[in-house]
PDB file of C-alpha atoms in Angstrom:
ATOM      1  CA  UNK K   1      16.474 -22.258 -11.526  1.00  0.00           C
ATOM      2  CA  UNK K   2      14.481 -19.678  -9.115  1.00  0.00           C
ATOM      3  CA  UNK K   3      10.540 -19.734  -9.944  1.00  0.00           C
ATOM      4  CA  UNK K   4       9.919 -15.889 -10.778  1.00  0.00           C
ATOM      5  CA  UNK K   5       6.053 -15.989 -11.840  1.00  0.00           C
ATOM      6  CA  UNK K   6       5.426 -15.225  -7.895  1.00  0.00           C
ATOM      7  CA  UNK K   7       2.619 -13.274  -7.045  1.00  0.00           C
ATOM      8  CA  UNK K   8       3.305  -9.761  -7.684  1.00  0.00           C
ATOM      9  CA  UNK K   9       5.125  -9.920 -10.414  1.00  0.00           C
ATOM     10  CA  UNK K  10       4.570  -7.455 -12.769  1.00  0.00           C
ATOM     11  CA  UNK K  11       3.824  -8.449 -16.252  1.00  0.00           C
ATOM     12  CA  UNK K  12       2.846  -7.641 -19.592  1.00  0.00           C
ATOM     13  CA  UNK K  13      -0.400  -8.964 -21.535  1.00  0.00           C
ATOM     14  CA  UNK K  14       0.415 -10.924 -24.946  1.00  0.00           C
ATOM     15  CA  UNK K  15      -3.043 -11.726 -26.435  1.00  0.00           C
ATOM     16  CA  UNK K  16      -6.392 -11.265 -26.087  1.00  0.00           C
ATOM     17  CA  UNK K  17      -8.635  -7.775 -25.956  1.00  0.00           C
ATOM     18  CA  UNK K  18      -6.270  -6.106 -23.617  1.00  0.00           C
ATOM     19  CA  UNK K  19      -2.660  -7.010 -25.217  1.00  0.00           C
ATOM     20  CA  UNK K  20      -0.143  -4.745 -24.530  1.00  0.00           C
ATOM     21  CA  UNK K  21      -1.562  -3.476 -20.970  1.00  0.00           C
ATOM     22  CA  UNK K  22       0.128  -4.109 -17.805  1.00  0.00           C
ATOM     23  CA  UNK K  23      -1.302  -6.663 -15.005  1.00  0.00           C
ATOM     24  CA  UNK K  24       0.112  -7.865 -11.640  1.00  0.00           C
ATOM     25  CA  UNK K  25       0.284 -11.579 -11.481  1.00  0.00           C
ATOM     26  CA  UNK K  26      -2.289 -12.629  -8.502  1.00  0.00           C
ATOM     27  CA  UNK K  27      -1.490 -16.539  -8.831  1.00  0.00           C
ATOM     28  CA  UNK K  28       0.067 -18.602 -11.144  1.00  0.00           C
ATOM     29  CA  UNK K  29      -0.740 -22.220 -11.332  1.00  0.00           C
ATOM     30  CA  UNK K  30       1.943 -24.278 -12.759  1.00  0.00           C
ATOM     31  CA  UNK K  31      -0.321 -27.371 -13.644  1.00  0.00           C
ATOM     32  CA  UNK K  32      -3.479 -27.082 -15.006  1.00  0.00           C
ATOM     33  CA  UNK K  33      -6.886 -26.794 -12.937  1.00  0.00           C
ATOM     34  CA  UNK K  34     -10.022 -28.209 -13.544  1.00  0.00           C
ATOM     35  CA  UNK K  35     -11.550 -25.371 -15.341  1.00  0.00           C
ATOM     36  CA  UNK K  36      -8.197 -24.528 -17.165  1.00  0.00           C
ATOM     37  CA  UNK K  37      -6.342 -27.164 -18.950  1.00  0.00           C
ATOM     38  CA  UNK K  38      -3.261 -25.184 -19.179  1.00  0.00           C
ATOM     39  CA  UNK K  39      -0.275 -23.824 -16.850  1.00  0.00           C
ATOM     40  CA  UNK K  40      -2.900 -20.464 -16.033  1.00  0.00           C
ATOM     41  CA  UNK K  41      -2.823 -17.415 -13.661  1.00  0.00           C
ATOM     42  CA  UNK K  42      -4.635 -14.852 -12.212  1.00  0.00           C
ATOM     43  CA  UNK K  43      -3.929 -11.333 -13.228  1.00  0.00           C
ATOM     44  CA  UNK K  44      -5.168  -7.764 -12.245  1.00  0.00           C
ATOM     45  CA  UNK K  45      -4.437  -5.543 -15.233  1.00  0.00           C
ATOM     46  CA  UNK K  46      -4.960  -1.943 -15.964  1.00  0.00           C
ATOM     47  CA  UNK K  47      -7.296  -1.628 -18.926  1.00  0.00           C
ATOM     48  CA  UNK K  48      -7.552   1.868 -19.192  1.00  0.00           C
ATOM     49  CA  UNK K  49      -4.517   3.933 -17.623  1.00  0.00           C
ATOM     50  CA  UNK K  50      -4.399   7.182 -15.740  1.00  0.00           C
ATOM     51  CA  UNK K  51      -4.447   9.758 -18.376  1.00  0.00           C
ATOM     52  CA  UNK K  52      -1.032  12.810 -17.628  1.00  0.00           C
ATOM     53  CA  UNK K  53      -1.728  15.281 -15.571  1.00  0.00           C
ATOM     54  CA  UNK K  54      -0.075  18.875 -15.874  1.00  0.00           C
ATOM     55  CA  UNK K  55       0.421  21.565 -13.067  1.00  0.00           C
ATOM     56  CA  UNK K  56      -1.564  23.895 -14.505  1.00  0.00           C
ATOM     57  CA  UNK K  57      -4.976  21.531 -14.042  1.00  0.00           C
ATOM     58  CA  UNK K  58      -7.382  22.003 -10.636  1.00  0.00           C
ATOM     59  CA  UNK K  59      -8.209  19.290  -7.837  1.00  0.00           C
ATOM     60  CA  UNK K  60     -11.243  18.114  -9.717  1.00  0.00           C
ATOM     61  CA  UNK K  61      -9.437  17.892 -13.166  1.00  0.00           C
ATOM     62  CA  UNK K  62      -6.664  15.967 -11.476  1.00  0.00           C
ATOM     63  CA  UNK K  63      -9.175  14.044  -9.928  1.00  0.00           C
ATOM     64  CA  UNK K  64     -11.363  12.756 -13.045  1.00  0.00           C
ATOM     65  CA  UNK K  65      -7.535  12.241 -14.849  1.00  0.00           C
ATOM     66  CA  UNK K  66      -6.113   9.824 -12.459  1.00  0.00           C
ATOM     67  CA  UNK K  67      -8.713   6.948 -12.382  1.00  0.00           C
ATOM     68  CA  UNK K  68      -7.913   3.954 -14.237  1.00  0.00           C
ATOM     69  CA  UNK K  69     -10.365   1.058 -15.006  1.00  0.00           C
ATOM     70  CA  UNK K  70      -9.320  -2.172 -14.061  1.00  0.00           C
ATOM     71  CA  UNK K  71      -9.708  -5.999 -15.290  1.00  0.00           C
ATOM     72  CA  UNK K  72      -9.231  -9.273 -13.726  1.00  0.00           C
ATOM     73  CA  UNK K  73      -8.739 -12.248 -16.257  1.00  0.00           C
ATOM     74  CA  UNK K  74      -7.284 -15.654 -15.351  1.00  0.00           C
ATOM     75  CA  UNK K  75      -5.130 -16.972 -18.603  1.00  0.00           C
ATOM     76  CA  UNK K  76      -3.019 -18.952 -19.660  1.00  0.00           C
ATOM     77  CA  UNK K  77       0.616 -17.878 -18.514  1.00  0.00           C
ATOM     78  CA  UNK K  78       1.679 -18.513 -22.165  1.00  0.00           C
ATOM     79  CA  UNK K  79       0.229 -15.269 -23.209  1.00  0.00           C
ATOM     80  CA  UNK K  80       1.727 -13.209 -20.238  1.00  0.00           C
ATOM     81  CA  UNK K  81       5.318 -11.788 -20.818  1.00  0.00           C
ATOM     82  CA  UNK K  82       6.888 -11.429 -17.145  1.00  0.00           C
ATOM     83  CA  UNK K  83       9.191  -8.212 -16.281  1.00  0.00           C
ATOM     84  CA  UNK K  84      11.954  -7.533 -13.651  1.00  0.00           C
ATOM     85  CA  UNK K  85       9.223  -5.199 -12.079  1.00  0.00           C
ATOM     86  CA  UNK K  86       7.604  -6.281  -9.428  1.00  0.00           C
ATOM     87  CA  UNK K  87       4.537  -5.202  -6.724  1.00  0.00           C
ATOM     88  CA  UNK K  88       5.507  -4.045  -3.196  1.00  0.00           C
ATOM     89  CA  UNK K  89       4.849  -6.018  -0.294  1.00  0.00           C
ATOM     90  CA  UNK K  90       1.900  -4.206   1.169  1.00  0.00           C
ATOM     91  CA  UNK K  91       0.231  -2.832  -1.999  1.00  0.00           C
ATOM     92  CA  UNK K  92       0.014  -6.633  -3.104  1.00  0.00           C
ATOM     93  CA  UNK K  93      -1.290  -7.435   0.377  1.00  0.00           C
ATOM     94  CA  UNK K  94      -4.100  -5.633   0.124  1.00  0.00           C
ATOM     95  CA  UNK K  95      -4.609  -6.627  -3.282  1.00  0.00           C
ATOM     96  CA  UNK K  96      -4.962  -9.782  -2.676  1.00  0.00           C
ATOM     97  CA  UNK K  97      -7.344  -9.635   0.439  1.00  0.00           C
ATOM     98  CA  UNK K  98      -9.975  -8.252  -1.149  1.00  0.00           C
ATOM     99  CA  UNK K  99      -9.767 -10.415  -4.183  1.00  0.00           C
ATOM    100  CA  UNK K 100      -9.339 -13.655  -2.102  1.00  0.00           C
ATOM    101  CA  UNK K 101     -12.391 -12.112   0.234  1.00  0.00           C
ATOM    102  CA  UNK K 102     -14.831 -12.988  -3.352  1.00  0.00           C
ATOM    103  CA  UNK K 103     -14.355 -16.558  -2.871  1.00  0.00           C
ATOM    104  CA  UNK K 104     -13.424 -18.732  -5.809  1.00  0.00           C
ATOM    105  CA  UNK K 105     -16.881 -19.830  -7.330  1.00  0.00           C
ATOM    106  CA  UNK K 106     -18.106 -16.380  -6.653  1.00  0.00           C
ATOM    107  CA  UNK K 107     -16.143 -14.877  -8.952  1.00  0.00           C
ATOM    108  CA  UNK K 108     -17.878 -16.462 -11.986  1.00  0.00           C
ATOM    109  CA  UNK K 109     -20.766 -14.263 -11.245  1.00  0.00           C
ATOM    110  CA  UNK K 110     -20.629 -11.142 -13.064  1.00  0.00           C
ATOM    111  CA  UNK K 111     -22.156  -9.101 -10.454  1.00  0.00           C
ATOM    112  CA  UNK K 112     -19.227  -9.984  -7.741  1.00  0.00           C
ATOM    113  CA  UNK K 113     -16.692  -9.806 -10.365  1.00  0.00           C
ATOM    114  CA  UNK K 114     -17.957  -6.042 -11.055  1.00  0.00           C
ATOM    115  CA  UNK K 115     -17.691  -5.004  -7.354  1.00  0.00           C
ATOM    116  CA  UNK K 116     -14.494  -6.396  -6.736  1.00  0.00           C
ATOM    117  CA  UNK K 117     -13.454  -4.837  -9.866  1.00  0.00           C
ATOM    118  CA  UNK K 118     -14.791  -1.451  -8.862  1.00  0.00           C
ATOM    119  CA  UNK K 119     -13.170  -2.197  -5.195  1.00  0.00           C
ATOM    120  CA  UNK K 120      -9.589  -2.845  -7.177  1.00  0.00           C
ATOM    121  CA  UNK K 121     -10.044   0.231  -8.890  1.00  0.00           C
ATOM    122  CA  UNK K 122     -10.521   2.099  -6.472  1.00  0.00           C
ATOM    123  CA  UNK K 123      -7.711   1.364  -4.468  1.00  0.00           C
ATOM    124  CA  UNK K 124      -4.863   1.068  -7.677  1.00  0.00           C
ATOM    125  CA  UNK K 125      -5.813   4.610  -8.051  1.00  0.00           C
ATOM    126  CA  UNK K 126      -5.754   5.850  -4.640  1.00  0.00           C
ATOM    127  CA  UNK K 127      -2.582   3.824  -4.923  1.00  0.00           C
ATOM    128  CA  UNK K 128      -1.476   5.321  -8.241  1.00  0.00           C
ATOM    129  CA  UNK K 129      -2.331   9.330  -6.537  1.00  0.00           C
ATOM    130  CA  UNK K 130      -0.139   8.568  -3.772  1.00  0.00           C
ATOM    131  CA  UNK K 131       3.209   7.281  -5.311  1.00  0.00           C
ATOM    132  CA  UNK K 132       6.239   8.477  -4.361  1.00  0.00           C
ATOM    133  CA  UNK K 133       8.810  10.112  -6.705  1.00  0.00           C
ATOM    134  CA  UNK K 134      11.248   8.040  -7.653  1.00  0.00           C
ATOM    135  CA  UNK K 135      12.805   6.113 -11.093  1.00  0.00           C
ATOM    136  CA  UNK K 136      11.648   2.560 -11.375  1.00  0.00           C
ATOM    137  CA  UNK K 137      15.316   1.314  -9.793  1.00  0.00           C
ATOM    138  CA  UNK K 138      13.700   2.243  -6.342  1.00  0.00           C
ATOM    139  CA  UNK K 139      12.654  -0.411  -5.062  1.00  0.00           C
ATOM    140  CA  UNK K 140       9.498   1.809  -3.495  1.00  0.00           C
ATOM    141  CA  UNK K 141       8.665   2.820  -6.726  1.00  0.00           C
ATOM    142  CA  UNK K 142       8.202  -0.101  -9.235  1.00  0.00           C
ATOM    143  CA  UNK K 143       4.955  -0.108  -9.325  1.00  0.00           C
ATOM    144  CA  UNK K 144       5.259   3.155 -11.343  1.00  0.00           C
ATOM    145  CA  UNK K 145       5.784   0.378 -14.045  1.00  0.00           C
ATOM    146  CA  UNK K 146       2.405  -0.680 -14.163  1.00  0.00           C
ATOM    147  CA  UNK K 147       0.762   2.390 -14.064  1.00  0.00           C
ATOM    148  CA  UNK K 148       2.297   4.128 -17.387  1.00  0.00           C
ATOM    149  CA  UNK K 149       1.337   2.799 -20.762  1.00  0.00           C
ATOM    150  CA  UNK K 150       2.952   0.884 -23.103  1.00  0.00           C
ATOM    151  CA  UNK K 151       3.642   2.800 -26.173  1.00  0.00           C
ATOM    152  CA  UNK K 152       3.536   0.752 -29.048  1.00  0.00           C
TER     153      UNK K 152
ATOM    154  CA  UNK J   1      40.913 -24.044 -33.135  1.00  0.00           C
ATOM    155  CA  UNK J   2      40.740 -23.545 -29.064  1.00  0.00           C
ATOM    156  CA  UNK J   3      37.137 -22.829 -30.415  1.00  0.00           C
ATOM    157  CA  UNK J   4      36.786 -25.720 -32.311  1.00  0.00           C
ATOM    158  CA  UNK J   5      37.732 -28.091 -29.728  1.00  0.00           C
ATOM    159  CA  UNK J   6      34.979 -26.377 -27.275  1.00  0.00           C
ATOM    160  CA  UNK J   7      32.219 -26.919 -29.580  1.00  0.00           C
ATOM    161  CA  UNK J   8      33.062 -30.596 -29.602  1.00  0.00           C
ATOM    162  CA  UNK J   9      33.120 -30.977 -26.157  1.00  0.00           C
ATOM    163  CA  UNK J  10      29.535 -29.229 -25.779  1.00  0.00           C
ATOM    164  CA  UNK J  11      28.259 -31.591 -28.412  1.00  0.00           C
ATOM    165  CA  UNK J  12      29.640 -34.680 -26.714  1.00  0.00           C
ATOM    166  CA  UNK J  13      28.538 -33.242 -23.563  1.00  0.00           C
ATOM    167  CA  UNK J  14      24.872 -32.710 -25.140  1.00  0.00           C
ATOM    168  CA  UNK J  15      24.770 -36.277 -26.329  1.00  0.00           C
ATOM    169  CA  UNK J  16      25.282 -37.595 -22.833  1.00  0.00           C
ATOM    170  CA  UNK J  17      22.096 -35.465 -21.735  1.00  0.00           C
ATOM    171  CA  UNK J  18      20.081 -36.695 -24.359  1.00  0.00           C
ATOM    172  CA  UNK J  19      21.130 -40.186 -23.359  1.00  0.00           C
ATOM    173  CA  UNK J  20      21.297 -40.400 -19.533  1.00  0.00           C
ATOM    174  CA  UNK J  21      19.576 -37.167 -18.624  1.00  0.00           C
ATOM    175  CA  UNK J  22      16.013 -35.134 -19.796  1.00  0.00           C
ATOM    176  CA  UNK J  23      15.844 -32.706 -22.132  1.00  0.00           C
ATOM    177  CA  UNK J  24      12.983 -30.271 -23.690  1.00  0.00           C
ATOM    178  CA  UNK J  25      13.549 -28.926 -27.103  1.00  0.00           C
ATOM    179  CA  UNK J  26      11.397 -26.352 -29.157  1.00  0.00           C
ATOM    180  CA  UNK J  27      11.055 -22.507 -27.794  1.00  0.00           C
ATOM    181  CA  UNK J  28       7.516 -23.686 -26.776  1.00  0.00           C
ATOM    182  CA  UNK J  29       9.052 -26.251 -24.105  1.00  0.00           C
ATOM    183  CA  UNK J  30      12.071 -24.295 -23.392  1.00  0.00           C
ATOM    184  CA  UNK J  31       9.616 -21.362 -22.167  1.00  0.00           C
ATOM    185  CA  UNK J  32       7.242 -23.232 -20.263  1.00  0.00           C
ATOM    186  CA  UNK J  33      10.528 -25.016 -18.357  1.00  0.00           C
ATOM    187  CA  UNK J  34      12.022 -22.001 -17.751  1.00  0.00           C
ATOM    188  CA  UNK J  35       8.668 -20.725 -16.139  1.00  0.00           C
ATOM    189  CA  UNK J  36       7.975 -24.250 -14.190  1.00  0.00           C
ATOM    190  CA  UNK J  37      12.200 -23.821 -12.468  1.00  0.00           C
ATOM    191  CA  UNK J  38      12.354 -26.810 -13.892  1.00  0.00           C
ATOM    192  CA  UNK J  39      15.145 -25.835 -16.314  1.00  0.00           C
ATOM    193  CA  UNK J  40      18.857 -25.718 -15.845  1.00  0.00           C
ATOM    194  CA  UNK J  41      20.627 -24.699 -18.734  1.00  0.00           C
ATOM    195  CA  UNK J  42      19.228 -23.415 -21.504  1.00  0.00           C
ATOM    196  CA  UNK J  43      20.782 -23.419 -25.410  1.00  0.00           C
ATOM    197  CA  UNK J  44      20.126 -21.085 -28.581  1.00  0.00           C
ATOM    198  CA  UNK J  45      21.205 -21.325 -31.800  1.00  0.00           C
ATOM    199  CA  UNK J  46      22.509 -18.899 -33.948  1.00  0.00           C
ATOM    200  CA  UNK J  47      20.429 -18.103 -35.911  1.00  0.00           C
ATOM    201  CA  UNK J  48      17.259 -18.104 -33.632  1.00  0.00           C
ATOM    202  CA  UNK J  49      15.535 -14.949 -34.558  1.00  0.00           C
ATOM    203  CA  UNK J  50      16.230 -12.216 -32.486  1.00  0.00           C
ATOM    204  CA  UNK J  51      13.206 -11.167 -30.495  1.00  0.00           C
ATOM    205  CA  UNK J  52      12.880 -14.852 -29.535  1.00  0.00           C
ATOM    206  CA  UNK J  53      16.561 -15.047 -28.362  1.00  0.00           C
ATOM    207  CA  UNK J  54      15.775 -12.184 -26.003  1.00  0.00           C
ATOM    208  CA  UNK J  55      12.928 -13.440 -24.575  1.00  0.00           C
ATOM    209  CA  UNK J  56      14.014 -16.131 -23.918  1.00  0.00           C
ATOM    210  CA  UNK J  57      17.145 -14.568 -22.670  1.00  0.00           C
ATOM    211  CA  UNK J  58      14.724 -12.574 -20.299  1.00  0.00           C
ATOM    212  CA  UNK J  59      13.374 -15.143 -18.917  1.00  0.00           C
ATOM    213  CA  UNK J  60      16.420 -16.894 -18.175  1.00  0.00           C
ATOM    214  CA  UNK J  61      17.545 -13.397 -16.464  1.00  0.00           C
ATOM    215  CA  UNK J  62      14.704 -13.672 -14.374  1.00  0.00           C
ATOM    216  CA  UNK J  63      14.612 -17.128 -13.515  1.00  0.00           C
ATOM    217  CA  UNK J  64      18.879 -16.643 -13.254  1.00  0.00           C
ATOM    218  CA  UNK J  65      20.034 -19.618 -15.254  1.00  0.00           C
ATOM    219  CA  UNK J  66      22.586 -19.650 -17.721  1.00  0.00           C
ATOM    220  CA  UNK J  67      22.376 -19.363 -21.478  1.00  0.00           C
ATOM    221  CA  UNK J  68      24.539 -21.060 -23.958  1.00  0.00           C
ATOM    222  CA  UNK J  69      24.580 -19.356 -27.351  1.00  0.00           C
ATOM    223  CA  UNK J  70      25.679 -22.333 -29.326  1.00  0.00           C
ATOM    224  CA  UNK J  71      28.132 -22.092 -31.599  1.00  0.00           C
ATOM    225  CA  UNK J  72      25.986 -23.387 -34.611  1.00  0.00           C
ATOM    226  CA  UNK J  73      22.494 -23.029 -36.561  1.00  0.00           C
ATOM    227  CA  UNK J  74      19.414 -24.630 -35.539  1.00  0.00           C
ATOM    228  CA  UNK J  75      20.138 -27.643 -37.418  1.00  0.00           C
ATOM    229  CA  UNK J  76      23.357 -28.506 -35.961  1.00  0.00           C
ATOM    230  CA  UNK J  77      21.725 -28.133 -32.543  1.00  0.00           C
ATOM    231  CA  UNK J  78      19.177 -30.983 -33.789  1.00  0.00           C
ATOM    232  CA  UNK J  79      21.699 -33.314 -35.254  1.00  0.00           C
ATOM    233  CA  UNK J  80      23.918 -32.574 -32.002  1.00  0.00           C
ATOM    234  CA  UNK J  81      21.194 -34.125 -29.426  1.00  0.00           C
ATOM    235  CA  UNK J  82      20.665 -36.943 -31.957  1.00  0.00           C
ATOM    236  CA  UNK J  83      17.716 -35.460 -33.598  1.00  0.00           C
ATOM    237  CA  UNK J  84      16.661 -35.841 -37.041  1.00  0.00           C
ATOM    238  CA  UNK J  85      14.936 -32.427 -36.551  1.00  0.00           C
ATOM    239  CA  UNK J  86      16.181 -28.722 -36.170  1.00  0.00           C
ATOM    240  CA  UNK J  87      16.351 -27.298 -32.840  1.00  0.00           C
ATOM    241  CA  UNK J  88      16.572 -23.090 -32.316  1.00  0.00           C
ATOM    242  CA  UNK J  89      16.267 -23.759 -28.325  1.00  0.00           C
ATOM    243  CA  UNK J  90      16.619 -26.392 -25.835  1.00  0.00           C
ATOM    244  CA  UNK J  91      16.555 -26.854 -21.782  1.00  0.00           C
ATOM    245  CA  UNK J  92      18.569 -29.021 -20.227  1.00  0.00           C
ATOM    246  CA  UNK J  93      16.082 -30.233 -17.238  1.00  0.00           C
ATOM    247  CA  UNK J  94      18.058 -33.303 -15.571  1.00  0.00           C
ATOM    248  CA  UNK J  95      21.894 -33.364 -16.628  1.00  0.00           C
ATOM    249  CA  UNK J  96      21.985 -37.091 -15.673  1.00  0.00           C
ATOM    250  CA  UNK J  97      25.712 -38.299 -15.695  1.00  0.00           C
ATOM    251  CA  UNK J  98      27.061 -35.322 -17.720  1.00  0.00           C
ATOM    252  CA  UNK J  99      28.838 -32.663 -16.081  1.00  0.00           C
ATOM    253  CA  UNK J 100      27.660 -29.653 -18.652  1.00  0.00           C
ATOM    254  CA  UNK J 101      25.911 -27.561 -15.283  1.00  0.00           C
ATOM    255  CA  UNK J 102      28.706 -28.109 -13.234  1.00  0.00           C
ATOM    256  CA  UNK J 103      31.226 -27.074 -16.120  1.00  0.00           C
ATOM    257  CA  UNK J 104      29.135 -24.383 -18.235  1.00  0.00           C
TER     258      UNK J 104
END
């Protein structure tokens, strides 16, 4: 009876070009909206993730290894499979600032949809350099979850 | 035969739903209630297949409702809500004047 498809939640692409990769759920309307007939959401998926990095590699190796390319899609929440993983607090904060800074009609243009994109990325892999050890029961570290691929 | 008496009592209890209260049937409808809160008390057959069971076991883990795995194929799920149809998943949305959330 509790409503879990809360922003944050972590969850896992079923169709489309980038099935299989992991997103964060951004919004999640329930009913349908004008422009999308259907119970839809807004996710911020990884579409290509961080590559592994070893010890033996330099700064600059690490460096070019650890970006990830990013891709927001609204869809319909039929083809999203939800997980008990979700985003902490201030990582979805800022996440969601500077996507709800592109205002909603703005994001239909390409252009604003590629900086915003590029501003995302940026930050999931400053995000992604910076996260602390830890199995994905810590609460901390759950967003460890979206960063590593599904093998399948 | 302490089984057999159970199993009529959920059926009985599952007609009275279908009369009084609202019900969604079909893993399509069952899904999107679970998503929506909207469901209370979700059933499977036995022989849904099994990734579908466990998604839709998941999602009743994350939404924290309670799953009946009913004693019975998808058929007898149909025929036990009245149905003329088979049935592999149903959520109970409004119990009406049965007592099956209060009980189960």
């Amino acid at each position: 009876m509790g409503k879990f498809l809360k922003p944050g939640r972590l969850v896992v692409m079923l169709a489309g070009r980038q099935a299989g990769k992991k997103a964060i759920l951004i919004k999640a309307n329930e009913e349908s909206t004008k422009d999308a007939k259907f119970p839809n959401g807004l996710v911020v998926g990884i579409q290509r993730y961080p590559r592994k990095v070893t010890k033996r590699m330099g700064q600059k190796q690490i460096r070019k290894r650890t970006t990830l390319k990013v891709f927001i899609k609204q869809l319909n929440l039929n083809h999203i499979m939800p997980t008990r993983y979700r985003l902490e607090e201030s990582t979805l904060k800022e996440v969601r600032d500077r996507i709800e800074r592109v205002k909603e009609a703005e994001l239909k243009n390409v252009e604003k949809r590629k900086e915003l994109r590029k501003n995302l990325r940026k930050y999931l892999a400053e995000k992604y350099r910076t996260l602390p050890a830890g199995s994905l029961a810590d609460k901390k570290a759950q967003s460890r979850f979206l960063f590593s691929k599904l093998r399948f | 035969m302490v089984k057999n008496v159970a199993q009529e009592s959920v059926n009985q209890k599952l007609q009275l739903v279908v009369r009084s209260g609202k019900i969604t049937m079909g893993y399509k409808q069952t899904l999107k209630a679970i998503r929506n809160g909207t469901a209370k008390l979700v059933f499977i057959s036995n022989n849904c297949p099994t990734i579908r069971k466990t998604q839709i076991e998941y999602y009743a883990m994350l939404a924290q409702i309670t799953i009946v795995l009913y004693q019975g194929n998808n058929v007898d799920l149909g025929t036990a809500c009245g149905k003329l149809h088979r049935c592999s998943s149903l959520a109970i949305i409004d119990a009406g004047d049965s007592d099956i959330l209060t009980q189960q």
